[in-house]
């Protein structure tokens, strides 16, 4: 029996694979307009990096990581997200010493052992941004603008932004006490996960998907009432910048998000048409994390777009895909095939897309192939044409054929295939 792919690991076939490339290309254009540089990091890291960088008591580290013992007995993990790896690289290579502010992006596969369903895979793709070295609220707004601009350029419909501030460790400590007190009162009605979270990471209970827990948390003390003056001012400035960028937002005081290290600004972009997995992009500030990972005490903010969810939300009809080729060379006979094969690199050098059959086939079969490839023209060359130094050009749309001298071939082809 043939071996099949692993559950939750999806093949991306054309044209879906091309749509993913389109999404990534759009993102690259936006990032380039913002002065970001690309960084590429490994797909595996030491498990300890994610435990420290994402947090021991997060869903990702507790139950979603693909961790293995390698042949040396070291525990390594497939990356579940990109931030920890990027920060490790920045610290390891002292990139922060090259420039006070680093603006980086990366894109590629991430891995989480979750229950596969629509919009939730075990291997999925993220487009990730990190801006390090500043706590300016303008940086927060700019990161949010990047996600907004990419999603708009892709023409996703009815996208909206939810935003909150999680404060700094000072505000968090005050809020934590109030929250713990509140949780004592409702403890017995929490789900098992939240009973655990109540002790290890109570803020995370706001993120629980369980209906009963959600209900109980409606009356829980909110972090927004505990923000210190600096954090409240920072949050207000982020909202002002969003207004000046014309980005509509909804403040959601219950938004906390999954990762332990978030401080201050936290946000999500939601595509309402997607159902249960409707968050297409998410991010936030993580001011203490670089120090926590052994680097200097510099602040940072980042976001990640989930490419597969964007793929589902795309209006496929509006996407410009590579439609077809310019030229199909239909050679008849060994000599004609050999002679015309030397044209391939010449046409390609002119930026034309050209294909010819690898095998000797009838004219009818070759024209059928040209049709399937959506070729603009076919160049038909048999022994007779070869002897007389002529080529038959067939317009694949109208089936009209003309005969031209081989010396005029390139000019005529360029005229017929010119992009409009
Ligand atoms: P969720 O609450 O949906 O599990 P999350 O908080 O775990 O999301 P993040 O870690 O913030 O997600 O990742 C950023 C984005 O990556 C998400 O908003 C989503 O679009 C995408 N994403 C996360 N996990 C998956 C997955 N298993 N499959 C597909 N996309 C994913
Ligand atoms: Mg998740």
XYZ file of C-alpha atoms and ligand atoms in Angstrom:
452
model
C 0.000 0.000 0.000
C 1.211 3.491 -0.797
C 2.463 5.622 2.096
C 0.206 8.587 2.870
C 0.987 11.970 4.424
C 0.680 12.373 8.218
C -2.614 13.662 9.662
C -2.620 17.447 9.895
C 0.280 17.753 7.413
C -1.235 19.064 4.230
C 0.116 19.069 0.704
C -0.297 22.429 -0.960
C -0.934 21.696 -4.616
C -1.224 24.130 -7.513
C -3.116 26.457 -7.729
C -3.357 26.673 -3.902
C 0.433 26.659 -3.611
C 0.527 29.627 -5.994
C -2.023 31.469 -3.878
C 0.235 30.970 -0.853
C 3.138 32.399 -2.847
C 0.942 35.391 -3.769
C 0.210 35.993 -0.085
C 3.918 35.844 0.718
C 4.800 38.133 -2.191
C 2.238 40.711 -1.040
C 3.715 40.550 2.467
C 7.248 41.010 1.130
C 6.185 44.138 -0.755
C 4.602 45.625 2.366
C 7.631 44.749 4.520
C 9.984 46.277 2.002
C 7.906 49.488 2.060
C 8.480 49.585 5.842
C 12.248 48.967 5.745
C 12.200 45.426 7.167
C 14.958 42.879 6.558
C 14.413 39.165 6.119
C 15.865 36.688 8.600
C 15.810 32.896 8.155
C 16.059 30.711 11.196
C 16.132 26.931 11.727
C 12.956 24.869 11.897
C 14.251 23.013 14.973
C 15.634 24.474 18.176
C 16.447 23.209 21.658
C 13.199 22.536 23.526
C 14.455 24.756 26.362
C 14.306 27.819 24.074
C 10.556 27.461 23.557
C 9.921 26.596 27.203
C 11.614 29.869 28.188
C 10.549 31.978 25.236
C 6.885 31.011 25.019
C 6.354 30.045 28.650
C 6.146 26.717 30.503
C 2.467 27.189 31.267
C 1.148 27.886 27.794
C -0.943 25.542 25.662
C 1.819 25.502 23.068
C 4.531 24.276 25.419
C 2.311 22.134 27.636
C 0.548 20.172 24.921
C 1.215 21.254 21.359
C 4.938 20.918 20.784
C 6.598 18.319 18.573
C 9.529 17.446 20.831
C 12.034 14.674 20.166
C 15.159 13.286 21.675
C 17.802 13.347 18.944
C 20.596 10.827 18.515
C 22.756 12.677 21.054
C 20.040 12.481 23.686
C 19.224 16.227 23.454
C 15.618 17.376 23.548
C 14.811 19.346 20.414
C 11.492 20.699 19.093
C 9.982 21.693 15.777
C 9.310 25.414 16.029
C 5.693 26.200 16.982
C 6.215 29.903 16.219
C 9.021 32.163 15.044
C 9.576 34.787 17.741
C 11.679 32.646 20.109
C 13.993 31.536 17.296
C 14.433 35.054 15.942
C 15.268 36.420 19.387
C 17.730 33.581 19.961
C 19.459 34.450 16.673
C 19.488 38.191 17.488
C 21.096 37.477 20.871
C 23.503 34.815 19.576
C 24.803 37.048 16.762
C 24.553 40.287 18.805
C 22.488 41.845 16.018
C 21.278 44.478 18.505
C 24.820 45.897 18.472
C 24.626 46.550 14.715
C 21.648 48.875 14.980
C 19.621 50.270 17.906
C 16.389 49.227 16.190
C 15.981 45.943 14.326
C 13.078 45.433 11.950
C 12.908 41.803 10.863
C 10.550 39.447 9.111
C 10.487 35.756 8.299
C 8.025 33.313 6.776
C 7.748 29.550 6.754
C 6.254 26.424 8.309
C 5.410 26.110 12.020
C 4.369 22.914 13.825
C 1.829 22.304 16.568
C 0.294 19.024 17.653
C -3.340 20.166 17.716
C -6.552 18.492 16.624
C -6.665 19.035 12.840
C -9.765 20.861 11.587
C -10.654 23.696 9.233
C -8.041 26.431 9.736
C -6.064 24.316 12.205
C -3.219 22.166 10.945
C -0.205 20.491 12.476
C 2.090 22.068 9.911
C 0.985 25.560 8.936
C 2.669 28.693 7.599
C 3.220 31.981 9.318
C 4.378 35.357 8.085
C 6.150 36.908 11.033
C 7.380 40.410 11.928
C 9.495 41.543 14.889
C 10.570 45.111 15.706
C 13.173 45.203 18.463
C 14.812 48.017 20.384
C 11.944 50.466 20.854
C 8.874 50.732 23.038
C 7.471 53.595 20.974
C 3.698 53.230 20.488
C 4.313 54.179 16.863
C 6.142 50.844 16.407
C 3.070 49.007 17.767
C 0.811 50.866 15.365
C 3.161 50.260 12.453
C 3.286 46.500 13.075
C -0.514 46.477 13.186
C -0.597 48.563 10.002
C 1.561 45.979 8.207
C -0.925 43.197 8.940
C -3.812 45.507 8.021
C -2.185 46.541 4.743
C -1.352 42.956 3.722
C -4.877 41.708 4.498
C -6.382 44.654 2.620
C -4.124 44.235 -0.394
C -5.317 40.616 -0.507
C -8.876 42.009 -0.404
C -10.019 40.008 2.622
C -13.540 41.088 3.474
C -14.911 42.448 6.782
C -11.599 42.055 8.595
C -11.523 43.761 11.963
C -8.944 44.481 14.614
C -9.360 43.719 18.301
C -6.911 45.304 20.684
C -6.109 45.411 24.387
C -3.257 46.330 26.697
C -1.875 43.772 29.136
C 0.194 46.334 31.040
C 3.693 45.830 32.413
C 4.801 43.466 35.217
C 3.916 46.239 37.723
C 0.253 46.489 36.626
C 0.097 42.735 36.101
C 1.085 42.033 39.724
C -1.709 44.264 41.050
C -4.237 42.730 38.679
C -3.085 39.190 39.443
C -3.937 39.583 43.112
C -7.461 40.809 42.329
C -7.913 38.080 39.763
C -6.730 35.289 42.102
C -9.180 36.519 44.716
C -12.014 36.467 42.180
C -11.007 33.003 40.919
C -11.140 31.552 44.447
C -14.874 32.321 44.422
C -15.570 30.587 41.103
C -12.846 27.944 41.267
C -15.123 24.909 41.585
C -16.964 25.804 38.337
C -13.850 26.237 36.171
C -12.835 23.582 33.630
C -9.926 21.312 34.583
C -7.461 23.270 32.446
C -8.500 26.538 34.087
C -8.289 25.028 37.577
C -4.637 24.446 36.751
C -4.252 27.881 35.143
C -5.743 29.507 38.243
C -2.571 28.483 40.056
C 0.051 28.794 37.309
C -1.120 31.462 34.882
C -4.511 32.956 35.854
C -4.567 35.590 33.087
C -4.786 32.767 30.548
C -8.263 31.873 31.808
C -9.571 34.839 29.796
C -8.439 32.920 26.701
C -10.313 29.686 27.558
C -12.700 28.542 24.810
C -14.971 26.707 27.300
C -18.432 28.399 27.419
C -18.821 28.024 31.182
C -15.396 29.572 31.854
C -16.145 32.417 29.424
C -19.347 33.136 31.310
C -17.553 33.131 34.656
C -14.898 35.499 33.354
C -17.375 38.174 32.221
C -17.384 39.571 35.752
C -13.683 39.003 36.467
C -11.506 42.044 37.244
C -10.056 43.408 34.008
C -6.443 44.337 33.414
C -7.515 47.659 31.889
C -8.579 48.901 35.326
C -5.149 48.039 36.731
C -2.970 49.782 34.107
C -0.313 52.072 35.605
C -0.173 55.660 34.223
C 2.710 54.831 31.844
C 0.932 51.806 30.384
C -2.377 53.655 30.110
C -0.619 56.500 28.285
C 1.184 54.042 25.981
C -2.082 52.303 25.117
C -3.820 55.642 24.440
C -1.027 56.655 22.075
C -1.223 53.347 20.175
C -4.957 53.952 19.639
C -4.238 57.530 18.475
C -1.722 56.288 15.919
C -4.198 53.672 14.686
C -6.712 56.456 14.145
C -4.183 58.502 12.236
C -3.501 55.412 10.062
C -7.261 55.047 9.512
C -7.355 51.557 10.978
C -10.683 50.847 12.675
C -10.395 48.855 15.926
C -12.506 47.374 18.677
C -11.148 47.417 22.187
C -11.572 43.989 23.730
C -10.714 44.079 27.455
C -10.879 40.250 27.576
C -8.204 39.723 24.918
C -5.108 38.195 26.523
C -3.692 35.738 23.946
C -1.758 32.551 24.419
C 1.846 33.461 25.065
C 3.209 34.172 28.532
C 5.586 36.910 27.535
C 3.155 39.487 26.183
C 3.171 42.961 27.767
C 1.177 46.092 26.892
C -0.292 46.040 23.359
C -1.915 42.796 22.279
C -4.093 42.399 19.173
C -5.810 40.074 16.743
C -7.216 40.456 13.253
C -10.434 38.534 12.747
C -12.049 37.361 9.511
C -15.648 36.733 10.607
C -16.401 34.356 7.714
C -13.973 31.735 9.009
C -16.081 30.319 11.845
C -14.318 28.909 14.894
C -10.761 29.542 13.638
C -11.304 33.154 12.624
C -8.107 34.828 13.848
C -5.978 35.405 10.765
C -3.219 37.421 12.412
C -2.165 38.143 15.949
C 0.602 39.753 17.896
C 1.751 41.950 20.677
C 4.508 43.530 22.688
C 6.973 41.470 24.757
C 9.204 43.941 26.542
C 10.899 41.606 29.039
C 11.471 38.641 26.769
C 14.840 39.444 25.186
C 16.388 39.855 28.638
C 14.648 36.672 29.806
C 16.368 34.805 26.954
C 19.806 36.055 27.995
C 20.024 39.200 25.857
C 20.093 42.902 26.716
C 17.051 44.538 28.287
C 15.488 45.876 25.098
C 11.790 45.946 24.247
C 10.106 44.332 21.247
C 6.846 43.889 19.407
C 5.790 41.350 16.798
C 2.962 39.734 14.936
C 2.258 36.640 12.873
C -0.199 36.085 10.058
C -1.571 32.546 9.674
C -1.222 31.959 5.940
C -3.621 28.985 5.662
C -6.424 30.933 7.332
C -5.817 33.802 4.906
C -5.960 31.234 2.089
C -9.400 30.088 3.245
C -10.631 33.692 3.554
C -9.343 34.777 0.121
C -11.754 35.527 -2.646
C -10.118 33.081 -5.059
C -11.716 34.715 -8.105
C -9.947 37.983 -7.443
C -6.496 36.449 -7.276
C -4.188 37.039 -10.180
C -2.595 33.718 -10.911
C -0.043 32.972 -13.528
C -2.445 32.272 -16.373
C -0.416 30.420 -18.957
C 2.607 30.390 -21.215
C 3.545 32.471 -24.240
C 4.890 29.950 -26.707
C 4.559 26.246 -27.333
C 7.066 24.867 -29.814
C 5.498 22.034 -31.806
C 8.382 20.330 -33.568
C 7.756 17.411 -35.893
C 10.598 14.944 -36.369
C 13.955 14.456 -34.704
C 15.863 17.148 -36.644
C 13.183 19.800 -36.124
C 13.067 19.002 -32.406
C 16.825 19.293 -32.101
C 16.994 22.530 -34.100
C 14.091 24.248 -32.313
C 15.241 23.160 -28.842
C 18.074 25.687 -29.232
C 15.398 28.430 -29.315
C 14.268 27.695 -25.744
C 17.013 29.652 -23.939
C 16.840 32.449 -26.541
C 13.118 33.061 -25.999
C 13.462 32.688 -22.237
C 16.215 35.311 -22.233
C 13.615 37.700 -23.692
C 11.365 36.985 -20.693
C 8.994 34.758 -22.652
C 7.493 31.602 -21.199
C 8.142 28.768 -23.572
C 7.601 25.022 -23.447
C 8.102 22.175 -25.904
C 7.217 18.520 -25.814
C 9.881 16.167 -24.404
C 8.684 13.400 -26.677
C 7.982 12.973 -30.374
C 4.253 13.373 -30.767
C 1.757 14.090 -33.545
C 0.898 17.718 -34.328
C -2.595 17.169 -32.982
C -1.282 15.882 -29.651
C 1.181 18.757 -29.377
C -1.470 21.406 -30.108
C -3.651 19.810 -27.473
C -0.821 20.170 -25.000
C -0.340 23.815 -26.063
C -4.008 24.404 -25.458
C -3.864 22.840 -22.012
C -0.939 25.072 -21.080
C -2.920 28.104 -22.255
C -0.237 29.087 -24.768
C -0.694 32.322 -26.712
C 0.985 30.941 -29.825
C 2.388 27.686 -31.132
C 5.430 27.570 -33.402
C 5.053 24.662 -35.805
C 8.219 23.349 -37.424
C 8.468 20.160 -39.491
C 11.135 18.886 -41.910
C 9.768 21.037 -44.766
C 9.775 24.240 -42.738
C 13.280 23.417 -41.559
C 14.514 23.027 -45.152
C 12.868 26.271 -46.255
C 13.902 28.317 -43.174
C 10.335 29.168 -42.307
C 8.124 28.762 -39.241
C 4.349 28.465 -38.962
C 2.922 30.623 -36.166
C -0.464 29.534 -34.906
C -2.588 31.884 -32.841
C -3.934 29.474 -30.228
C -7.034 31.533 -29.568
C -8.195 32.055 -33.162
C -6.439 29.042 -34.749
C -5.194 31.429 -37.448
C -1.833 30.401 -38.927
C 0.800 32.473 -40.685
C 4.070 31.500 -42.234
C 7.112 33.647 -41.628
C 10.761 33.712 -42.479
C 12.966 32.422 -39.683
C 14.932 35.728 -39.668
C 11.760 37.600 -38.697
C 10.737 35.081 -36.033
C 11.867 36.885 -32.897
C 10.330 40.239 -33.892
C 7.020 38.621 -34.756
C 6.942 36.516 -31.572
C 7.695 39.534 -29.388
C 4.920 41.465 -31.126
C 2.391 38.661 -30.633
C 3.333 37.908 -27.044
C 3.794 41.428 -25.754
C 2.198 41.922 -22.376
C -0.812 44.167 -22.294
P -5.591 29.946 18.176
O -6.258 30.633 19.327
O -6.408 29.957 16.909
O -5.057 28.606 18.523
P -3.002 31.040 18.688
O -3.198 32.094 19.701
O -2.509 29.718 19.113
O -4.334 30.866 17.816
P -0.709 32.379 17.553
O 0.283 31.571 18.301
O -0.921 33.777 17.938
O -2.098 31.598 17.496
O -0.353 32.318 15.992
C -0.658 33.384 15.082
C -1.562 32.932 13.966
O -1.116 31.712 13.396
C -2.985 32.616 14.415
O -3.737 33.775 14.510
C -3.453 31.727 13.275
O -3.854 32.511 12.156
C -2.217 30.955 12.924
N -2.253 29.619 13.565
C -1.955 29.298 14.837
N -2.072 27.971 15.032
C -2.446 27.436 13.841
C -2.709 26.103 13.384
N -2.597 25.055 14.193
N -3.088 25.930 12.102
C -3.187 26.980 11.250
N -2.932 28.246 11.618
C -2.559 28.480 12.887
Mg -3.397 27.884 19.463
